[in-house]
mmCIF file of C-alpha atoms in Angstrom:
data_model
loop_
_atom_site.group_PDB
_atom_site.id
_atom_site.type_symbol
_atom_site.label_atom_id
_atom_site.label_comp_id
_atom_site.label_asym_id
_atom_site.label_seq_id
_atom_site.Cartn_x
_atom_site.Cartn_y
_atom_site.Cartn_z
ATOM 1 C CA MET M 1 -2.663 0.123 42.255
ATOM 2 C CA ARG M 2 -5.780 -0.387 40.163
ATOM 3 C CA THR M 3 -5.586 3.208 38.885
ATOM 4 C CA ARG M 4 -1.954 2.651 37.901
ATOM 5 C CA LEU M 5 -2.863 -0.511 35.936
ATOM 6 C CA LEU M 6 -5.728 1.274 34.184
ATOM 7 C CA GLY M 7 -3.387 4.143 33.330
ATOM 8 C CA LEU M 8 -0.805 1.705 31.943
ATOM 9 C CA ALA M 9 -3.464 -0.111 29.902
ATOM 10 C CA PHE M 10 -4.721 3.211 28.526
ATOM 11 C CA ALA M 11 -1.179 4.321 27.644
ATOM 12 C CA LEU M 12 -0.551 1.035 25.807
ATOM 13 C CA LEU M 13 -3.813 1.364 23.898
ATOM 14 C CA VAL M 14 -3.097 4.957 22.875
ATOM 15 C CA SER M 15 0.487 4.149 21.835
ATOM 16 C CA SER M 16 -0.660 1.203 19.699
ATOM 17 C CA LEU M 17 -3.267 3.423 18.025
ATOM 18 C CA LEU M 18 -0.661 6.103 17.334
ATOM 19 C CA LEU M 19 1.804 3.560 15.985
ATOM 20 C CA SER M 20 -0.731 2.190 13.528
ATOM 21 C CA ALA M 21 -2.038 5.580 12.398
ATOM 22 C CA ALA M 22 -1.307 6.334 8.782
ATOM 23 C CA ASP M 23 -0.499 9.694 7.289
ATOM 24 C CA MET M 24 -2.265 10.636 4.067
ATOM 25 C CA VAL M 25 0.199 11.872 1.456
ATOM 26 C CA SER M 26 -0.019 13.209 -2.103
ATOM 27 C CA PHE M 27 2.288 12.432 -4.996
ATOM 28 C CA PRO M 28 2.273 13.408 -8.673
ATOM 29 C CA SER M 29 1.599 11.041 -11.544
ATOM 30 C CA GLY M 30 1.941 13.025 -14.744
ATOM 31 C CA ALA M 31 -0.699 15.759 -14.631
ATOM 32 C CA LEU M 32 -2.577 13.956 -11.839
ATOM 33 C CA THR M 33 -2.188 14.240 -8.088
ATOM 34 C CA LEU M 34 -2.663 10.885 -6.402
ATOM 35 C CA GLN M 35 -3.036 10.016 -2.724
ATOM 36 C CA GLY M 36 -1.632 7.298 -0.542
ATOM 37 C CA VAL M 37 -1.204 6.190 3.048
ATOM 38 C CA LEU M 38 2.137 6.155 4.778
ATOM 39 C CA TYR M 39 3.070 4.313 7.946
ATOM 40 C CA LYS M 40 6.386 5.382 9.401
ATOM 41 C CA PRO M 41 8.353 4.051 12.393
ATOM 42 C CA ASP M 42 9.307 6.457 15.153
ATOM 43 C CA GLY M 43 12.454 8.425 14.480
ATOM 44 C CA ASN M 44 14.003 10.223 11.550
ATOM 45 C CA GLY M 45 15.394 7.218 9.706
ATOM 46 C CA PRO M 46 16.351 6.670 7.061
ATOM 47 C CA PHE M 47 14.471 3.359 7.083
ATOM 48 C CA PRO M 48 14.009 0.556 4.574
ATOM 49 C CA ALA M 49 10.583 0.774 2.953
ATOM 50 C CA ILE M 50 7.932 -1.324 1.285
ATOM 51 C CA LEU M 51 5.697 0.013 -1.464
ATOM 52 C CA TYR M 52 2.495 -2.035 -1.420
ATOM 53 C CA ASN M 53 0.312 -1.914 -4.544
ATOM 54 C CA HIS M 54 -3.376 -2.565 -3.891
ATOM 55 C CA GLY M 55 -5.646 -4.756 -5.963
ATOM 56 C CA SER M 56 -8.711 -3.708 -7.938
ATOM 57 C CA ALA M 57 -11.211 -3.624 -5.072
ATOM 58 C CA ALA M 58 -13.653 -0.748 -5.384
ATOM 59 C CA GLY M 59 -13.974 2.067 -2.866
ATOM 60 C CA MET M 60 -11.799 2.059 0.227
ATOM 61 C CA LEU M 61 -11.588 -1.744 0.658
ATOM 62 C CA SER M 62 -7.837 -1.668 -0.035
ATOM 63 C CA ASN M 63 -7.410 0.498 3.034
ATOM 64 C CA GLN M 64 -8.208 -2.595 5.133
ATOM 65 C CA ALA M 65 -5.090 -4.237 3.719
ATOM 66 C CA PHE M 66 -3.010 -1.136 4.421
ATOM 67 C CA ASP M 67 -4.347 -0.931 7.999
ATOM 68 C CA ALA M 68 -3.534 -4.602 8.581
ATOM 69 C CA LEU M 69 -0.081 -4.601 6.988
ATOM 70 C CA GLY M 70 1.284 -1.114 7.704
ATOM 71 C CA PRO M 71 1.684 -1.556 11.478
ATOM 72 C CA VAL M 72 3.396 -4.934 10.988
ATOM 73 C CA PHE M 73 6.152 -3.309 8.952
ATOM 74 C CA THR M 74 6.522 -0.194 11.121
ATOM 75 C CA ARG M 75 6.938 -2.312 14.265
ATOM 76 C CA ARG M 76 9.927 -3.878 12.501
ATOM 77 C CA GLY M 77 11.459 -0.541 11.504
ATOM 78 C CA TRP M 78 10.154 -0.325 7.932
ATOM 79 C CA VAL M 79 8.227 2.461 6.233
ATOM 80 C CA PHE M 80 5.037 1.154 4.597
ATOM 81 C CA PHE M 81 3.615 3.128 1.657
ATOM 82 C CA GLY M 82 0.250 2.263 0.138
ATOM 83 C CA PRO M 83 -0.288 4.482 -2.921
ATOM 84 C CA TYR M 84 -3.722 4.602 -4.523
ATOM 85 C CA ARG M 85 -3.745 4.418 -8.306
ATOM 86 C CA ARG M 86 -6.053 6.672 -10.317
ATOM 87 C CA GLY M 87 -9.737 5.899 -9.871
ATOM 88 C CA GLN M 88 -9.383 4.038 -6.570
ATOM 89 C CA GLY M 89 -9.546 4.746 -2.861
ATOM 90 C CA LEU M 90 -8.178 8.152 -1.938
ATOM 91 C CA SER M 91 -7.361 8.754 -5.638
ATOM 92 C CA ALA M 92 -10.898 7.977 -6.852
ATOM 93 C CA SER M 93 -11.370 11.489 -8.227
ATOM 94 C CA ALA M 94 -8.149 11.303 -10.301
ATOM 95 C CA GLY M 95 -9.654 9.131 -13.017
ATOM 96 C CA PRO M 96 -12.067 6.324 -13.815
ATOM 97 C CA PHE M 97 -12.073 3.096 -11.782
ATOM 98 C CA ILE M 98 -10.200 0.340 -13.656
ATOM 99 C CA GLY M 99 -13.060 -2.110 -13.079
ATOM 100 C CA ASP M 100 -15.507 0.250 -14.779
ATOM 101 C CA GLU M 101 -13.161 0.703 -17.751
ATOM 102 C CA ILE M 102 -12.759 -3.059 -18.149
ATOM 103 C CA ALA M 103 -16.530 -3.622 -17.840
ATOM 104 C CA ALA M 104 -17.254 -0.930 -20.464
ATOM 105 C CA ALA M 105 -14.780 -2.483 -22.910
ATOM 106 C CA GLU M 106 -16.254 -5.941 -22.278
ATOM 107 C CA LYS M 107 -19.809 -4.664 -22.816
ATOM 108 C CA LYS M 108 -18.790 -3.047 -26.087
ATOM 109 C CA GLY M 109 -16.534 -5.785 -27.499
ATOM 110 C CA GLY M 110 -16.840 -8.925 -25.391
ATOM 111 C CA ILE M 111 -14.488 -10.695 -23.001
ATOM 112 C CA ALA M 112 -11.477 -10.356 -25.303
ATOM 113 C CA ALA M 113 -11.941 -6.566 -25.471
ATOM 114 C CA GLY M 114 -12.242 -6.384 -21.682
ATOM 115 C CA ALA M 115 -9.072 -8.435 -21.246
ATOM 116 C CA GLN M 116 -7.246 -6.283 -23.787
ATOM 117 C CA ARG M 117 -8.320 -3.100 -21.976
ATOM 118 C CA MET M 118 -7.176 -4.528 -18.642
ATOM 119 C CA VAL M 119 -3.709 -5.337 -20.002
ATOM 120 C CA GLN M 120 -3.478 -1.951 -21.684
ATOM 121 C CA LEU M 121 -4.309 -0.088 -18.459
ATOM 122 C CA LEU M 122 -1.988 -2.208 -16.319
ATOM 123 C CA GLU M 123 0.878 -1.653 -18.765
ATOM 124 C CA THR M 124 0.328 2.103 -19.133
ATOM 125 C CA ASP M 125 -1.608 4.414 -16.781
ATOM 126 C CA HIS M 126 -1.566 2.144 -13.735
ATOM 127 C CA LEU M 127 2.086 1.245 -14.230
ATOM 128 C CA VAL M 128 2.922 4.959 -14.467
ATOM 129 C CA ASP M 129 1.055 5.527 -11.182
ATOM 130 C CA GLN M 130 3.045 2.770 -9.492
ATOM 131 C CA LEU M 131 6.386 3.972 -10.863
ATOM 132 C CA THR M 132 5.733 7.577 -9.840
ATOM 133 C CA ALA M 133 4.794 6.362 -6.343
ATOM 134 C CA LEU M 134 8.123 4.513 -6.201
ATOM 135 C CA ALA M 135 9.991 7.620 -7.404
ATOM 136 C CA TRP M 136 8.209 9.740 -4.761
ATOM 137 C CA LEU M 137 9.090 7.246 -2.022
ATOM 138 C CA ARG M 138 12.760 7.177 -3.058
ATOM 139 C CA LYS M 139 12.976 10.969 -2.605
ATOM 140 C CA GLN M 140 11.785 10.959 1.005
ATOM 141 C CA ALA M 141 14.548 11.803 3.500
ATOM 142 C CA PHE M 142 13.284 9.165 5.963
ATOM 143 C CA VAL M 143 13.636 6.341 3.379
ATOM 144 C CA GLN M 144 16.757 4.456 2.328
ATOM 145 C CA PRO M 145 16.309 4.809 -1.445
ATOM 146 C CA ASP M 146 18.337 1.671 -2.177
ATOM 147 C CA ARG M 147 16.285 -0.454 0.267
ATOM 148 C CA ILE M 148 12.731 -0.364 -1.072
ATOM 149 C CA ALA M 149 10.800 -3.592 -1.543
ATOM 150 C CA VAL M 150 7.742 -3.692 -3.825
ATOM 151 C CA ALA M 151 4.775 -5.988 -3.135
ATOM 152 C CA GLY M 152 1.066 -6.105 -3.833
ATOM 153 C CA ASN M 153 -2.047 -8.182 -4.269
ATOM 154 C CA SER M 154 -4.290 -8.954 -7.239
ATOM 155 C CA PHE M 155 -3.787 -6.254 -9.929
ATOM 156 C CA GLY M 156 -1.248 -4.626 -7.597
ATOM 157 C CA GLY M 157 0.661 -7.893 -7.373
ATOM 158 C CA SER M 158 0.893 -8.032 -11.140
ATOM 159 C CA LYS M 159 2.374 -4.515 -11.067
ATOM 160 C CA ARG M 160 5.213 -5.941 -8.974
ATOM 161 C CA TYR M 161 6.402 -7.848 -12.040
ATOM 162 C CA SER M 162 6.041 -4.881 -14.392
ATOM 163 C CA ALA M 163 8.190 -2.582 -12.277
ATOM 164 C CA PRO M 164 11.960 -2.514 -12.313
ATOM 165 C CA SER M 165 13.477 -4.554 -9.506
ATOM 166 C CA THR M 166 14.476 -2.630 -6.420
ATOM 167 C CA GLY M 167 16.829 -5.406 -5.339
ATOM 168 C CA THR M 168 15.328 -5.361 -1.841
ATOM 169 C CA THR M 169 13.329 -8.096 -0.185
ATOM 170 C CA ALA M 170 11.516 -7.755 3.117
ATOM 171 C CA PRO M 171 12.776 -10.299 5.662
ATOM 172 C CA PRO M 172 10.736 -13.549 5.733
ATOM 173 C CA SER M 173 9.797 -13.018 9.395
ATOM 174 C CA ILE M 174 8.052 -9.733 8.519
ATOM 175 C CA LEU M 175 6.339 -11.317 5.518
ATOM 176 C CA ARG M 176 5.000 -14.179 7.668
ATOM 177 C CA GLU M 177 3.709 -11.716 10.271
ATOM 178 C CA ALA M 178 2.112 -9.569 7.564
ATOM 179 C CA LEU M 179 0.422 -12.621 6.038
ATOM 180 C CA ARG M 180 -1.030 -13.590 9.430
ATOM 181 C CA ALA M 181 -2.244 -10.008 10.023
ATOM 182 C CA GLY M 182 -3.880 -9.905 6.605
ATOM 183 C CA ARG M 183 -5.644 -13.233 7.116
ATOM 184 C CA ARG M 184 -7.076 -12.047 10.441
ATOM 185 C CA ARG M 185 -8.374 -8.712 9.127
ATOM 186 C CA LEU M 186 -9.226 -9.100 5.481
ATOM 187 C CA PRO M 187 -12.243 -10.761 3.848
ATOM 188 C CA CYS M 188 -11.178 -13.615 1.585
ATOM 189 C CA GLY M 189 -11.704 -13.502 -2.140
ATOM 190 C CA ARG M 190 -11.694 -9.712 -2.486
ATOM 191 C CA GLY M 191 -9.309 -8.104 -5.024
#
């Protein structure tokens, strides 16, 4: 009996790890090749999807958000796509980090120059990255192209308002669960 319970516990642990495992994917953005993480429910779909735009945290810190939120959506039958914009995370080699570009502009021309550079990047290169990620997601056979919600945090949250509306909203119950998961796993105050 004890062996059976241990086997069941092990099977549950392995299945939860497999469910939350993300696939690394590549997608084009102009001449660049960017990377992202994709969480997909079991089955062929097509499924509704959420494109989640990360903030401006350096390194792989945004992956903590993806690891916390991705499994919440897949358990509810949604695809979760976390694309990395140029200069960040898995796409770090595709261009300079936005924080470095803003800091360089601020050092050269003051706070106003830094703010101007930030707006310029968010309205051009980084918006293009987000829109090409959305276009890539829409082409996937396992995604319902007319049921894609767009969300994000920090700089990624501002991209949500720059992008054309998808007309899809994730159900409030999933959003509440995702918020709880994020609060448990993510350090506060990090972009």
